[in-house]
Amino acid sequence: MQARPYQEELLEKAKEKNIIVYLGTGSGKTFIAVMLIKHMRDLLGRSKKVVFLVNNVALLEQQAQVIRDCTGLNTASYCGADGVDHWDKEKWGKEVQEQSVMVFIHQVFLDAVAHGFISISNLALLVMDECHHAVKNHPYSKIMTDWYHPAKKKGRAVPKVLGLSASIVVKAVKTEEFRKEKAKLEMMLDAVVETADGISIDLFVNSAREKILHYSASSSLGCEEEVGKVIVSARKELWEVKENELSAIMKSGADVNSKTTSADSLRKDFKFFVNNIFGSIGALLELGVYSLVSMEGSLEEDIKSKCERSDTIWYREEVRDMMADITKKNFRSIIRIAIAKSQILRFSGSEKEKILKFSGSKVLKLIEIIENKGFGQSEEMDMRCIVFVERKLISLALHYLIWKLKLATVVDVGYCYSANANRNVKDPREAEEVNKEKHRMKETLRKFRIGAVNVLVSTSVVEEGIDVPSCNLVVKFDFPQTFRSYIQSKGRARKKGSQYILLVEEGDSDKEARYKEWLGVYKMSMRECHSRMKVQVEQDERDGEFYCTSEARVSGIQAMVLLYRYLQKIPVDRFTRLTPAWTIQMSDNEDQIRRNQSQLFVGMGLLPPHGYLARVQLPHKTPRKVEGKVKVRKEWAKRSAALEVIRLLHEKGELDDSLKVKKKEAVVVDEDSQDEDDAIKKVQEETADSSVTNSHPSWTPSHAPLSTFTLWN
């Protein structure tokens, strides 16, 4: 592959210093990274590696394969679904020795560094794809603030940094705000933003012609008001059931941890029924009666799957079943209303005629676009179209509808959505489903690239970084939520003669005004990235508390994850789930506040009027209240308490020096043992009213009776 002149120009800058490559999608940012890796290959060996970080699973293997193909270097990819959370130091050491380039999901890399399995000083190059995410508590930010910058400050070796981004800001901003955001990103990544001249890019990169197409506000249902009342009534019923059960949980004689577990489980299921189910129904209504009826089975299956997972419910099962019954009853009522009003079941025409008659104006506009291959007959005969939607269910509904239409311009239709969405990849069953969906999505994208599928209905999972160079038509079915989404989705249409279409309802002047604003922001951003104007920005205030061992160092956020992971390792029966319970209160202890206040207040010579103190009540298998230090923010106080728990677990031998849970022999516990119940009750009574101070408490999990405290891995 021959480098373009602007890529060579940016490569030379990357050789000299740390840079953030700011180029539009499709302009070859990844290839610049590949060229830099090839340039630095002589530095790579047993002790020096390249780490390439990505923001989502969909990008992981794509970027790894590009690096393999272009460099010939040993390259591997790593994500949570690969089981890396269970890898020990020996396994990671072997992996590091075998690979020259390691492509990570950001969080996996951060965890490996925190546990001491990989050293930031042993990297020759650190590449951050979609580096604009390096804000707040994102793993990109934590990697830089917790590891890169401290190492550099201490004079230790740090890697060269290369950031890649097509959109520095998330939302539309004015020039001054853009300059500040740009300066913050540069400070975070210890790099400077570099871009290429627009004219030189235009010689090599195809920009899509873009246009807003309007659809009428008329409805194919005619029963929105009636259906809306049903949805409001159903949500009210669900709310009342949830609140009654929540009240019963809090009034029960259960311990605080059990109450927390039950309440969290109840709220999660309530959210599923109210948002996932009824939210999807609302979105389907916009598509029309045909889509609403065709997705009835899919929604019913979602409800059924939720109710079959008895091992994930920690409140009364009959309450969950009651919420499911309310949902099914009202959903069926909506279907009956829609069918009766539309008379769809009495329609005797063809499937295509049925779809056209019983679909909303927005869907009809989409069909028109696909039939015409864009706005007006396209000269490009080989159409490859991506339709972007917000919800998974809408991607399935439109996929089915387009497939049933059998349009002459459609070879075949596929769909994509995030494999990880609403899934716990730590659960083996969930991880299996995630991997299946990842493979299905990979195959769908392969078919799209070769033309076996030429219409793809996708959520935003394909927006950011996924390489589909054959795409020549993008339809944003749901209007972009942010400026970044607009830039990223438009960048998928990169073939010569490509078109980018935004669907907007007639009379929606707000969306049209937003679109015009985005056009101005993009031009301004390119102009500002050529500017060398220096802008002074203050570093975001951060809590600098960590817990360190001889091999590892974890922040408060990581300590909270470790705490939950530790509790999951404690063997309990399938009806028990161990959950920590948190309480946060204001503290006016002036001495503690002065000792623990943030550097910002120290620098300003000011004392905050109060602080926050967090306590964590651990479950009955590990009975103890632990508190952290007084902090000026609630979230910092909570993290401090988690760090104190990790310190205790490490000191008592429950965590090794890498801060991983130690493997132990499982002890079989008689679940009906009265001795166990008495022991638990005794320990709880001893700790229930104990006051906890910042001095080191004498909590000793390893001294607890084996029938009440057991660990295995």
Steps between C-alpha positions, in 0.01 A plus 500: 500500500641837394491782756332823400703822527309629803543161675875518445500858633318397817722193539809722505341711773414184696864390481609831655245536780176374651210603278122464473410437137180693432358388166156416372382140484627316196816709474736224616580577865560132580749474213705781655513294820603192301782694328624625838498143637705384199741791552549399867518124446876490568430625854265210570618189677459310826478818706339752265152465352237694310158531663208605279185595693146497361172620646269212409502128426384549140829676418726260684568223250471736201792712619702194606459346155603822323819513710578132432447539126698823465792437736540123521559537874358258757174667601224388736177657629350493851152566640297396805311228312836323445515421872801724565362597843607155619853515360785505751846654485650193332239496225537872432879469506489229233265710287722807525805296399330353192345818355653811351172689468215460748156639410284558807158616602607796716367363832678168458832681452439728799428197720811316377716802585336551840560135599864533402483261204610763247721804564436830323879546491540185289301646211669654200175639358150557638230557236154619607236456234201738530706682764237774544351272768788593734283710731378472860531143633527323166772228500701706248515780757587264786784343300654842446435663838566195719791344310653698214530844661622374843765284328617794289507729804726251682739489205408147395476387140164568334380400153452720199130592481291512183135601521250455216174694478244627252312713754658676796171625646175313568257787454488819298714768669620853438860573405620581853351181641652294220843647576463402865389145416788464256750628758362262767537203267854603411590530868340164581682312224825699533470565126412771250215489250616479140292490183550535126409769254140459384590536134760220512253270678228568244730371225496154659196476728146487368249713687136401489241733356259563783137599510202521733192317374165568661217265582145604586374508856189300406451168680412158366336408832244763587485365854804664662298665773326177598825302495678776690246471782562125524877553526459767771262273693734201470799698623295625795401144591861385478614793714247414773603133505866600518444753780291256707764229474777751573317606814458137606871435445603796714259404780612137506729359766771419247851636542597820320697314230207274414275805479746671265523189281121466481440870431764513223356189335146641518598837352689332216199287403264798530724693262493206257119497482453877495787602270600197296150370431273805503776723363535261207123497449506879472776481240315229305186715487695751290575225247136405462255219570685253279821523703317507833317176418803330343713566811233374742668159522844653559376711791310204646821296478694773682245495784506119512883493514496750785258284701689176437817630670403408857867510605516876441207605719561601861152616601170309501460315172124555498563877487712463188230279349243766591702765313531263205124435498425873510739555211359215289140599573550861394721408204229268368247776557711734284524235228119450509439874474742534207357200316139607555565857391702407193313183397838357396387138545224548243737634238519265201770665289861389446765523773653807336158668475436418866833654606439816298146538636577432865833677544564854618617782276856474632524136393347583161765767448771245584357253248497773237866578571604135469302456177662814352845421644507836676358841415419465133624214282863436587760450231657239724318177419664285768319641807639429848272669753523533880186608686583630850243465781508552877344177630584134451132408451458762229799354314328159513163647393640688200716203405190279490292758314763560229555125463126442452477776236730316256606827337684481167785715637556274802723193462457405866461687828688460829496655846755590768479604863737503795570148623583631849192718548320415827714187544738392772802350321625364834205255500607192296154468343491867412856484366399212273212703358728803454751291306225354279373849420854626433556221246162563338575873470847427360346275234231759418764770448705262284196438279435875482856568386479246215146599401314182605311735735451851364264653759608502863276624783717581800514676832796730573727195541610544137534879524839528665801363315351192329655472155237470226670669200241367255217698667360769267171588670435580866151575628474639853149368569516639854646850515851514655500560875832686491740679267741207539232251391437716192871503409552130565189379314571725202850355487364155416403629152847517351476360147512737204155648433375412850190655654411577861134554583340631817128430548316790663127543557341788311493815711773386743704821484703410809668205330566699183659778706714244684621357170602844371685564826691171462617597152650817645661317794681257268650783290600686815661189652721443195605865503581494871704180471734683263531781752793508742324728746579394857207477739549466873273244662488370854540133566183332621510437872563133576507285807853365531433219748627152407581174670840359412677168547846397387355410160168682449330834546124557477288813500172539683297415191697179447469418871121502469518256208741280695267498800205376295723247323625372837148454635407301189772248589343414836301175466134536586189310401330605177235694691755733660682796356758696695477876455668780696277772643626859492413796719641849448458779749631850549785541743594813687814353656731788428821309576412221258397745232826692535699177474313365198386806309580531132810672367279761336375627836852485644634704208226759538549521874134419554340240724180340375213544747440126516604167355345161431565174677400170341447171680458164333315219676633173366272197465441238767778277369747782564336687788651841554435868457793679344539871445735705288645845535304823502484642148363816343291301252256215562638276227854544633383404849343180366818409312707565812291249697549244222877556514495434873321168441762402241776588749342275760448213257863521387639522853302194607613295202177492301664687211849431373760770432352547149169570680336197343280269706708209627405151391387286789352157549123515512345392829163327475251678720187338640238757399258379770754516780360671808858556619563710191191712562600553863856593402381750242256653747770527765748673271231737373402594853862568587545737208154654466558786741877520484642843427758502225781751493779574258734291712560153365210277616565149623269333249651162418312303235746211519413459872129458431361146528536309174125439499439874481791612285638312204678609185560319180603593149 
